[in-house]
Coordinates of C-alpha atoms in Angstrom, one line a residue:
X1 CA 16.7 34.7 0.4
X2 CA 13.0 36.3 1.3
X3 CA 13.8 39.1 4.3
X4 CA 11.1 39.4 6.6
X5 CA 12.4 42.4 8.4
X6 CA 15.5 41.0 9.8
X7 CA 14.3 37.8 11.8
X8 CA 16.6 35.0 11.7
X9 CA 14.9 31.7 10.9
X10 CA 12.7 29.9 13.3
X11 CA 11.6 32.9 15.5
X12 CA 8.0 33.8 16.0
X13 CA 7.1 36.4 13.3
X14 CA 5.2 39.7 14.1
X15 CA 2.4 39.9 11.7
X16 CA 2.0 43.4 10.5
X17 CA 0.9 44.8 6.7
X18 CA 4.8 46.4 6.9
X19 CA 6.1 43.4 7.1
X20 CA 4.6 42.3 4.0
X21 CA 6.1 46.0 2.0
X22 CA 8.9 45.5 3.2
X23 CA 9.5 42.4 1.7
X24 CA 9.5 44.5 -1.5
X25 CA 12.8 44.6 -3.4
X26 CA 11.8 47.8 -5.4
X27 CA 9.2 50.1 -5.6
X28 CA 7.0 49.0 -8.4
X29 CA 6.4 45.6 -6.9
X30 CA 5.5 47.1 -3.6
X31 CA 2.2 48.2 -5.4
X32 CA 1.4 44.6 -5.5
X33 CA -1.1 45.0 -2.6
X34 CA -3.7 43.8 -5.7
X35 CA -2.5 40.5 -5.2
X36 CA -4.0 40.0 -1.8
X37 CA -7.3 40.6 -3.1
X38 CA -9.1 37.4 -1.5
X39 CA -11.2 36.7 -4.6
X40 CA -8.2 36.3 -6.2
X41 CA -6.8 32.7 -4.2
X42 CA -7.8 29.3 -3.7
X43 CA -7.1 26.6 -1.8
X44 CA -5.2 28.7 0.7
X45 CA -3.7 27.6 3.9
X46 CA -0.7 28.0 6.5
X47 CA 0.8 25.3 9.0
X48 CA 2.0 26.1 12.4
X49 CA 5.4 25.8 11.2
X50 CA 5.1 29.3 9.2
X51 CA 4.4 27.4 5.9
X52 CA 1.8 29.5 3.8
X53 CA 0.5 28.5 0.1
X54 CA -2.3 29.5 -2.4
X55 CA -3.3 29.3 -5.7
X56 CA -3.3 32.2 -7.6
X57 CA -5.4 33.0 -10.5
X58 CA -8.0 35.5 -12.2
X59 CA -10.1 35.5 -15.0
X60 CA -10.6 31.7 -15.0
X61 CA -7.0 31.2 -15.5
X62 CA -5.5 27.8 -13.8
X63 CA -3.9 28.8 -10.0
X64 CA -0.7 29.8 -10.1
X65 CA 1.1 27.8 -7.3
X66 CA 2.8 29.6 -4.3
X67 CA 4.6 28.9 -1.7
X68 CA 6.7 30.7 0.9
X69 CA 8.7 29.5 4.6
X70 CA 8.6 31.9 6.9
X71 CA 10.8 30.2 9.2
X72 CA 13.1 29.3 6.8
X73 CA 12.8 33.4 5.0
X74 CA 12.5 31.4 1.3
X75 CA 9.5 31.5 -1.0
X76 CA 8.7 29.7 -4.6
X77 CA 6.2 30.9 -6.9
X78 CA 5.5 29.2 -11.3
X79 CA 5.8 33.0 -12.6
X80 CA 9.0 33.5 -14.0
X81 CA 9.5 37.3 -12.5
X82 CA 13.1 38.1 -12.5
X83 CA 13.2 40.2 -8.8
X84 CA 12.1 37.8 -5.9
X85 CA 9.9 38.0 -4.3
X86 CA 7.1 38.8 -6.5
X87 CA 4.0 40.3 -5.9
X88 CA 2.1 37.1 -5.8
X89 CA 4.6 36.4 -2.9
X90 CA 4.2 39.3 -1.0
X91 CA 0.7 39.3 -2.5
X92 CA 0.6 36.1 0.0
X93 CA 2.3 37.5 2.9
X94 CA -0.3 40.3 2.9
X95 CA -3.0 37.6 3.1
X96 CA -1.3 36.2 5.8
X97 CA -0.8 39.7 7.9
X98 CA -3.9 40.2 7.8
X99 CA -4.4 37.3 10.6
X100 CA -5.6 34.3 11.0
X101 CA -9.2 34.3 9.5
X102 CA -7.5 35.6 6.1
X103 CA -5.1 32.9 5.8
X104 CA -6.6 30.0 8.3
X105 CA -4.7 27.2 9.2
X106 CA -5.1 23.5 7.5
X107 CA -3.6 20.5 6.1
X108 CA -0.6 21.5 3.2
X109 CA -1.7 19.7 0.1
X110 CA 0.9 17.5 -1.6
X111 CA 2.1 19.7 -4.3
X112 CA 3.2 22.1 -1.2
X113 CA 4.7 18.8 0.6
X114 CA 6.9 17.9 -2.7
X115 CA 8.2 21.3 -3.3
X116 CA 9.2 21.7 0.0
X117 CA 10.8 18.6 -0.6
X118 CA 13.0 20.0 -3.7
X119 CA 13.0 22.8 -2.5
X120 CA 11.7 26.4 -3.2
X121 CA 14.6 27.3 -5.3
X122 CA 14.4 24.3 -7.5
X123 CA 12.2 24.6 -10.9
X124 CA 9.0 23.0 -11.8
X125 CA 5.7 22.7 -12.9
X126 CA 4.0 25.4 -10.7
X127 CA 0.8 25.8 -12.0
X128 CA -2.0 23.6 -10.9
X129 CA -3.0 23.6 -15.2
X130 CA 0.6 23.4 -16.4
X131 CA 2.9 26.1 -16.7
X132 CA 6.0 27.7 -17.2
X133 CA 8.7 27.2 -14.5
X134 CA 9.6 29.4 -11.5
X135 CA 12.7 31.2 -11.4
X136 CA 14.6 30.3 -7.7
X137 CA 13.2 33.5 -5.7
X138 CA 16.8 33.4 -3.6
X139 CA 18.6 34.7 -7.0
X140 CA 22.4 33.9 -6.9
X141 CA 24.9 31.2 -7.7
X142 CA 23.5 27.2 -8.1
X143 CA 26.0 26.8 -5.0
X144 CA 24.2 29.2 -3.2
X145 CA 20.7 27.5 -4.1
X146 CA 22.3 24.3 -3.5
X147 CA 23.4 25.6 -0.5
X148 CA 19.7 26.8 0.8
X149 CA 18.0 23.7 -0.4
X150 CA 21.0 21.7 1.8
X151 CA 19.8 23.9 4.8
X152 CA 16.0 23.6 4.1
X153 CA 16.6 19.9 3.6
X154 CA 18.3 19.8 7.3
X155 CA 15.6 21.7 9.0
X156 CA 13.1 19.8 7.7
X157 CA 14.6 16.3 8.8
X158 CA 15.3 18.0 12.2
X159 CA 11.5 18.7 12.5
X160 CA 10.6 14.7 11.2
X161 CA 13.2 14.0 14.0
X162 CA 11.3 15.9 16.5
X163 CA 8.0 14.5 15.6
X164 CA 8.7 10.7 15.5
X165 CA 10.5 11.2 18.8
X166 CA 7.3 12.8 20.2
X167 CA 5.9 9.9 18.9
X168 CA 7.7 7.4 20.2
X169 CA 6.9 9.0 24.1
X170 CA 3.1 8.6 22.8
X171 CA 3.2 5.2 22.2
X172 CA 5.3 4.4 25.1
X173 CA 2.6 6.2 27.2
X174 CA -0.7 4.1 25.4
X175 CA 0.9 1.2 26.1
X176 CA 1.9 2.2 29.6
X177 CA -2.2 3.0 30.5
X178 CA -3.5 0.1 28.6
X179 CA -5.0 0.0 24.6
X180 CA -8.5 0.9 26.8
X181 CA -7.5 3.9 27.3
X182 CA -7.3 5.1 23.5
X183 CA -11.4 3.8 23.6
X184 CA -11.5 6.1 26.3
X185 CA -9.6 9.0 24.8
X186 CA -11.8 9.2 21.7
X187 CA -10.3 10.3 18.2
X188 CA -9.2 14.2 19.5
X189 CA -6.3 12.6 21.1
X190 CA -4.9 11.0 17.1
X191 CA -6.3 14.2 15.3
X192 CA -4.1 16.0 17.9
X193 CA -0.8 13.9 17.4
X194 CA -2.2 13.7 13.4
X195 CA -2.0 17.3 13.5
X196 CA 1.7 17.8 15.4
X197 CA 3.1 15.5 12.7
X198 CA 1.7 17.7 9.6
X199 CA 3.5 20.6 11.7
X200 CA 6.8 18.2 11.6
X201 CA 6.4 17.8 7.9
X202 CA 6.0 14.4 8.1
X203 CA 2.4 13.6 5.9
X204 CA 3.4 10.0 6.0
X205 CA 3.5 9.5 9.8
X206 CA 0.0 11.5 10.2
X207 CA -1.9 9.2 8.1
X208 CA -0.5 6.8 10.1
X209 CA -1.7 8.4 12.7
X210 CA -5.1 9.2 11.8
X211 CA -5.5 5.4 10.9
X212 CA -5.0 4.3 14.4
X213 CA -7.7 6.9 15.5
X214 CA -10.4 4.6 13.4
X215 CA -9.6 1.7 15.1
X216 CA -10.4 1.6 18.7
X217 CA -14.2 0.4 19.2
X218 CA -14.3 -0.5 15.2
X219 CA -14.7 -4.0 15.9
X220 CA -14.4 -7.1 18.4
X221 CA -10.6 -7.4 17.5
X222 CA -9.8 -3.7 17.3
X223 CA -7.1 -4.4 20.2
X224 CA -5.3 -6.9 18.4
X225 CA -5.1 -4.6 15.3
X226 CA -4.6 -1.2 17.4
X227 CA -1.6 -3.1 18.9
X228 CA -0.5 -4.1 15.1
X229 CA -0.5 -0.8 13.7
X230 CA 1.8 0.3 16.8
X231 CA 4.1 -1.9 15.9
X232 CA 4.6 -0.9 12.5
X233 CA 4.8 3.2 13.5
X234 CA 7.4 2.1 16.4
X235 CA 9.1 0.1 13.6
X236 CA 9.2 3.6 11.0
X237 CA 10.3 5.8 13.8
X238 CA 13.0 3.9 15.1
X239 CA 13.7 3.7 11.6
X240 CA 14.1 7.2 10.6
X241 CA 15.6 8.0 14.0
X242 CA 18.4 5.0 12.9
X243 CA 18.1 5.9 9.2
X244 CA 22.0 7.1 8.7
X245 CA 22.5 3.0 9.6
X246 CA 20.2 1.6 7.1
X247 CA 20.8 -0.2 3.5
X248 CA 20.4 2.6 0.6
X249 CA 17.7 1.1 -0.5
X250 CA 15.7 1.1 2.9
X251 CA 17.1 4.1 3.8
X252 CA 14.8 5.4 0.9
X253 CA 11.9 3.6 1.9
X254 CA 11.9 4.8 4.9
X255 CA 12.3 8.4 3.9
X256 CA 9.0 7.9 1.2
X257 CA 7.0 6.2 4.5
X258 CA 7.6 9.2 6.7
X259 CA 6.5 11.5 3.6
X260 CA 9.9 13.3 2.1
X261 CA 9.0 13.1 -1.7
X262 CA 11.6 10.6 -3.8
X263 CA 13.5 11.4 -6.7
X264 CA 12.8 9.7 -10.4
X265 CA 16.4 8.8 -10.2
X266 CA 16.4 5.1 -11.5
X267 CA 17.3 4.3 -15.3
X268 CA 14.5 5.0 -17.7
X269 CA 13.0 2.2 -19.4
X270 CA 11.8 2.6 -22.5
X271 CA 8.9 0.2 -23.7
X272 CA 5.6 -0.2 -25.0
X273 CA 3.0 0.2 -21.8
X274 CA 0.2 -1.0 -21.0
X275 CA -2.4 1.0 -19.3
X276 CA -4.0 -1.5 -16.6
X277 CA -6.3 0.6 -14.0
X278 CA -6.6 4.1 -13.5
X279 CA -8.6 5.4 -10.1
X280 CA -8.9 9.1 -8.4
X281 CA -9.2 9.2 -4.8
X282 CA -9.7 12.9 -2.9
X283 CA -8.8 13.9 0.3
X284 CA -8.5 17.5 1.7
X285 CA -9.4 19.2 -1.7
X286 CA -6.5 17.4 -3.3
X287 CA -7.5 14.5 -5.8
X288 CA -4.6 12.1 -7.0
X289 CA -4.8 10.2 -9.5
X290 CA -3.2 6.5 -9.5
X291 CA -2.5 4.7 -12.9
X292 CA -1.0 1.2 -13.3
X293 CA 1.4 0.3 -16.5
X294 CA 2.5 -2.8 -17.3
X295 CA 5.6 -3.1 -19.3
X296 CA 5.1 -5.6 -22.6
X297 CA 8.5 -6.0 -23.0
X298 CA 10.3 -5.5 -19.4
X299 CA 7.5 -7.4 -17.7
X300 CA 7.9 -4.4 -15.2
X301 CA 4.8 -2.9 -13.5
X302 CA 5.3 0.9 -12.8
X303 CA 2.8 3.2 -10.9
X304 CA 1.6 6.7 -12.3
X305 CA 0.7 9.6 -9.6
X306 CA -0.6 13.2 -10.7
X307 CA -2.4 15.9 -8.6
X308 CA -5.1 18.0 -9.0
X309 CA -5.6 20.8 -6.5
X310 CA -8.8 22.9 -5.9
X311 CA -11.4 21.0 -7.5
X312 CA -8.9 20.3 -10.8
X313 CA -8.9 17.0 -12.5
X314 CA -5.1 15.6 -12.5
X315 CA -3.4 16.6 -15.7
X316 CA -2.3 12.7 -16.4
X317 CA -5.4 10.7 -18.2
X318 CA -4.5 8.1 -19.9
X319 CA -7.3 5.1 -20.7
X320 CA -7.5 2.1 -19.7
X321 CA -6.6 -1.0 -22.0
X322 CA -4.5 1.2 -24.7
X323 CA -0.6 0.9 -25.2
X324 CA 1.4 3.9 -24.9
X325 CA 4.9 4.3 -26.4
X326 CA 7.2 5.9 -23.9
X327 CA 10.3 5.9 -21.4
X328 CA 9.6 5.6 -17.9
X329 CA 12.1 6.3 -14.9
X330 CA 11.5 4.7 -11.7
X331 CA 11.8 6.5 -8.4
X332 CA 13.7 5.1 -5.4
X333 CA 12.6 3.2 -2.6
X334 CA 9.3 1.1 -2.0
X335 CA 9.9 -1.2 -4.4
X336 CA 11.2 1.2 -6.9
X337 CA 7.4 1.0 -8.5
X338 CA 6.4 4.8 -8.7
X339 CA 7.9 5.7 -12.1
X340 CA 7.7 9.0 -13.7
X341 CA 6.6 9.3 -17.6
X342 CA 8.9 11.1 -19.6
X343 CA 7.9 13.9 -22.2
X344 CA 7.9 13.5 -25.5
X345 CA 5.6 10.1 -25.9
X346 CA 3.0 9.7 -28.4
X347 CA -0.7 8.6 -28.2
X348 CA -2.3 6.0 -27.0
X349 CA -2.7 3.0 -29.4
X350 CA -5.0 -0.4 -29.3
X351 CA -3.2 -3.2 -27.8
X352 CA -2.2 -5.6 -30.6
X353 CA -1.7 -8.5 -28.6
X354 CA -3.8 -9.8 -25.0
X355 CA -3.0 -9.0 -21.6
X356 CA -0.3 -10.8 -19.7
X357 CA -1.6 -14.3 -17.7
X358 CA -2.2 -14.4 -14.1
X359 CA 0.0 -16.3 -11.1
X360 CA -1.7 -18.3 -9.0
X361 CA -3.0 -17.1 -5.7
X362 CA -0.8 -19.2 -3.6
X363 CA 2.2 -17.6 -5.4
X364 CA 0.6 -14.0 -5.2
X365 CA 0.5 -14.1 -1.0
X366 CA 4.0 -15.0 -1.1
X367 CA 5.3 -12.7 -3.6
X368 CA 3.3 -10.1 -0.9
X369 CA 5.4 -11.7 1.8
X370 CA 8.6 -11.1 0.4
X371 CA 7.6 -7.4 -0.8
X372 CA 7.0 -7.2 3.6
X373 CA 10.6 -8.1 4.0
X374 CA 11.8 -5.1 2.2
X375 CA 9.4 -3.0 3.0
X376 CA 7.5 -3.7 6.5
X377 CA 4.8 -0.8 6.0
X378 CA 3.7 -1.9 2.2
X379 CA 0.0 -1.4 2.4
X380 CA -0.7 -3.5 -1.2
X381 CA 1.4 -4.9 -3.9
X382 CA 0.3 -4.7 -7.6
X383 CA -0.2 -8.5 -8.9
X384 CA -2.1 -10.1 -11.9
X385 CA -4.2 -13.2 -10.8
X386 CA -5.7 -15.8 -12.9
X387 CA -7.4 -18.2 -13.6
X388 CA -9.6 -17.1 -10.9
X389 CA -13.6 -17.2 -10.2
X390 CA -15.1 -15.0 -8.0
X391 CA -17.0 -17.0 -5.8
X392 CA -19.1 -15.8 -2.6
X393 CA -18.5 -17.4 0.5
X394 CA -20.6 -16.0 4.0
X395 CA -20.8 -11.9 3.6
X396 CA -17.9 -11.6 1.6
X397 CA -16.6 -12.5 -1.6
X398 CA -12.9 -14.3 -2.8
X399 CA -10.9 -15.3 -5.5
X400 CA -10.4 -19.0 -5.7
X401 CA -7.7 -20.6 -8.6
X402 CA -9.3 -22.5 -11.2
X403 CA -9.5 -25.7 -9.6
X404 CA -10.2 -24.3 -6.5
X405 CA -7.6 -25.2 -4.5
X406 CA -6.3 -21.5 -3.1
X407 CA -8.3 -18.6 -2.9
X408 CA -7.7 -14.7 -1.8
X409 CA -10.6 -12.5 -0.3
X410 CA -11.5 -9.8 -1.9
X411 CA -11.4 -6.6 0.8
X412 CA -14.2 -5.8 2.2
X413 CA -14.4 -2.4 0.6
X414 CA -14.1 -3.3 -2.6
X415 CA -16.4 -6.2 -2.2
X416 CA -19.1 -3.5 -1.5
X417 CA -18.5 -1.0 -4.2
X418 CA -19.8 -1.4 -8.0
X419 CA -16.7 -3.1 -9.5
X420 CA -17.3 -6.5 -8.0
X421 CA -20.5 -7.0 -10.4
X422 CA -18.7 -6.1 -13.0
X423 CA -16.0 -8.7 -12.4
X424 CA -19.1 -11.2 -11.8
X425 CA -20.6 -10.0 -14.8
X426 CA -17.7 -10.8 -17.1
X427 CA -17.0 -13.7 -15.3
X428 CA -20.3 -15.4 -15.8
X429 CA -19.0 -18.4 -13.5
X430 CA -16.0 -19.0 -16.1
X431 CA -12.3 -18.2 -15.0
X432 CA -11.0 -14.7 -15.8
X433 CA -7.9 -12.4 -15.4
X434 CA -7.7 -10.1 -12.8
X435 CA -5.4 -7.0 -11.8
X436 CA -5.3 -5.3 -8.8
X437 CA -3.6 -4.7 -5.6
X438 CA -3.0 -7.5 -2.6
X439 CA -2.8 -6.2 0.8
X440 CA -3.3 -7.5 4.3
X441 CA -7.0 -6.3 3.8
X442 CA -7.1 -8.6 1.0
X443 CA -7.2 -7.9 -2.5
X444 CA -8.9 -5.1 -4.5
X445 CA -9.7 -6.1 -7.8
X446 CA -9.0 -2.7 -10.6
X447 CA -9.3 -4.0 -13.6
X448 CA -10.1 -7.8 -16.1
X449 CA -9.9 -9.5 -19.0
X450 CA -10.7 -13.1 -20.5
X451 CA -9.0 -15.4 -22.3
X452 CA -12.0 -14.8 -25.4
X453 CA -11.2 -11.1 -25.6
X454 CA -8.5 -9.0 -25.6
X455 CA -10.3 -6.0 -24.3
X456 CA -9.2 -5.0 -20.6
X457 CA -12.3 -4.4 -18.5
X458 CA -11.5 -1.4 -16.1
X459 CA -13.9 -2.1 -12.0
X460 CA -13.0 1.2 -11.1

């Protein structure tokens, strides 16, 4: 366990440089006041719930992660010091005694949401490069880190409890006054609730609420769609409030939608994968990185996710149309498509043979409906169309079968970016294969191949 001068877990902590020395465990480490040099961190943050991280680095060298609770008196760091906490710890804690301005307050990336999910005792990757892993800063017995991750894992779901109960009194109170009063309110009101639920730990229900700050006054329909995404957060809070009720299965789901991080506990499959899409999106400094796979032999699609914090590119590239030889293990819940690549695997190769063929889109909206049924807050569903021709139709663009009898739009935001002209492009008016991802926004076309060419064409 981290002491910070005696407080029991919870209270409000008294900022003060002793604080930080005390913290100590020996002499020689308490000359690690160097590591509070401010030149020295990136990307560092707290949260109101006494949650402070940085990356630590000098020199050019990748950030060292760190992490330390203050309410719950643990801390993490990727060095492998023997004597917690070290001095990029307390290095931290300096940082943070310094006040508010030193340390300001923000959003917690998602590396500092998933360790707090396994918990700051647990090993891993800690440094935003690669690196080494951490040794668990408590010390001890694996019973007595099991039994600290048990008790972090408790007080977080008591915070997620608190939130989506706050929650639910907010949405009961919008629909009391009427959807015109969330025009009225403007979007301080969501950032607010937004920000309470990033103090509750729970990243998944803030995104959902930041989305329902976009919608009031985005369009003629923005009540019937306000009203809609309601629903849905209504439907995940009663959820996790009702969760010890729930199938496994859900259960999990639910506990990915809210934003607890899920385990790679399926059984690995081992196969030769194909690499269909890969796209980067950034938010808050973080980047992530989102690569499909489609099994050649399982017929199983699997989704990829790596991080990069501060500017870094994620550490998983792999390109687009090759075959790569590996195992991967599936995590739980949502569909059981997030899969995690296992280590050793070889290079990518050239495919040998063409892509899989397409469904039609008649049977791709209702394999999307039944994906609903299991999971109600599925924003999209990996699926492989074809034959289809894009074909424009008004503003917009869809894809319509080969003999035109169903068609799928194409969402809005993908019809405006670069990648729909290189789907027309290879098209030419002639049917082609297309991957991507089929949501109630429509479909978002990644990546597209013909039957002349094996080559996979990548729109992102």
């Amino acid at each position: 366990m981290l002491r910070l001068n005696g407080e029991a877990p919870g209270q409000e902590v008294r900022r003060t440089p002793e604080r930080g020395h005390r913290a100590a465990p020996d002499a020689a480490s308490d000359q690690a006041a160097g590591y509070a040099d401010p030149n020295a961190w990136s990307a560092a943050g707290r949260d109101a719930a006494g949650v402070l991280w940085g990356l630590y680095g000098q020199g050019g060298a990748p950030g060292l992660r760190v992490v330390v609770d203050t309410a719950a008196e643990a801390a993490w760091c990727a060095c492998a010091e023997a004597a917690p906490p070290c001095g990029h710890v307390r290095g931290l804690l300096l940082r943070w005694c310094a006040g508010p301005s030193a340390l300001p307050r923000s959003t917690a990336p998602g590396w500092v949401a998933e360790r707090l999910g396994e918990g700051l005792g647990a090993p891993d990757d800690g440094r935003a490069g690669g690196s080494s892993p951490a040794g668990a800063p408590g010390g001890g017995s694996g019973r007595t880190a099991d039994r600290e991750a048990r008790r972090r894992a408790e007080r977080r779901a008591a915070r997620i409890t608190a939130g989506a109960t706050e929650l639910e009194q907010r949405l009961a109170d919008l629909l009391h006054e009427g959807l015109a009063s969330a025009e009225r309110a403007g979007g301080g009101l969501w950032e607010e609730a937004a920000a309470r639920m990033v103090d509750a730990q729970a990243p998944g229900l803030a995104a959902r609420v930041r989305e329902l700050g976009t919608l009031p006054g985005s369009g003629a329909d923005w009540p019937v769609r306000l009203l809609e995404e309601c629903a849905l957060l209504h439907l995940l809070n009663r959820a996790w409030l009702g969760r010890d009720r729930l199938p496994g299965p859900l259960a999990a789901t639910v506990r990915t939608r809210v934003g607890l991080p899920s385990a790679a506990d399926g059984t690995a499959v081992a196969d030769s994968w194909l690499v269909l899409s890969r796209q980067d999106t950034s938010e808050g400094g973080l980047t992530t990185r989102r690569i499909w796979l489609h099994g050649r032999e399982s017929g199983r699609t699997v989704l990829l996710l790596s991080f990069g914090a501060a500017g870094r590119a994620p550490g998983l590239s792999l390109p687009v149309g090759r075959v790569l030889r590996a195992a991967v293990t599936p995590h739980g819940g949502s569909g059981r498509l997030r899969g995690e690549l296992a280590e050793p695997h070889g290079p990518p190769t050239a495919a040998d043979r063409p892509p899989p063929g397409g469904t039609s889109c008649a049977a791709a909206a209702a394999a999307y409906g039944r994906a609903l049924a299991d999971d109600p807050w599925a924003e999209s569903r990996p699926v492989v169309l074809g034959p289809v021709v894009p074909v424009p139709v008004g503003e917009g663009w869809q894809l319509a079968d080969g003999e035109g009898a169903d068609a799928l739009p194409i969402a809005p935001a993908a019809a405006a970016g670069p990648g729909l002209w290189r789907l027309v492009a290879l098209s030419g008016g002639r049917a082609v294969t297309v991957f991507g991802e089929l949501g109630h926004r429509g479909f978002v076309p990644l990546a597209a191949w013909t039957d002349r060419s094996a080559e996979v064409v990548a729109l992102t």
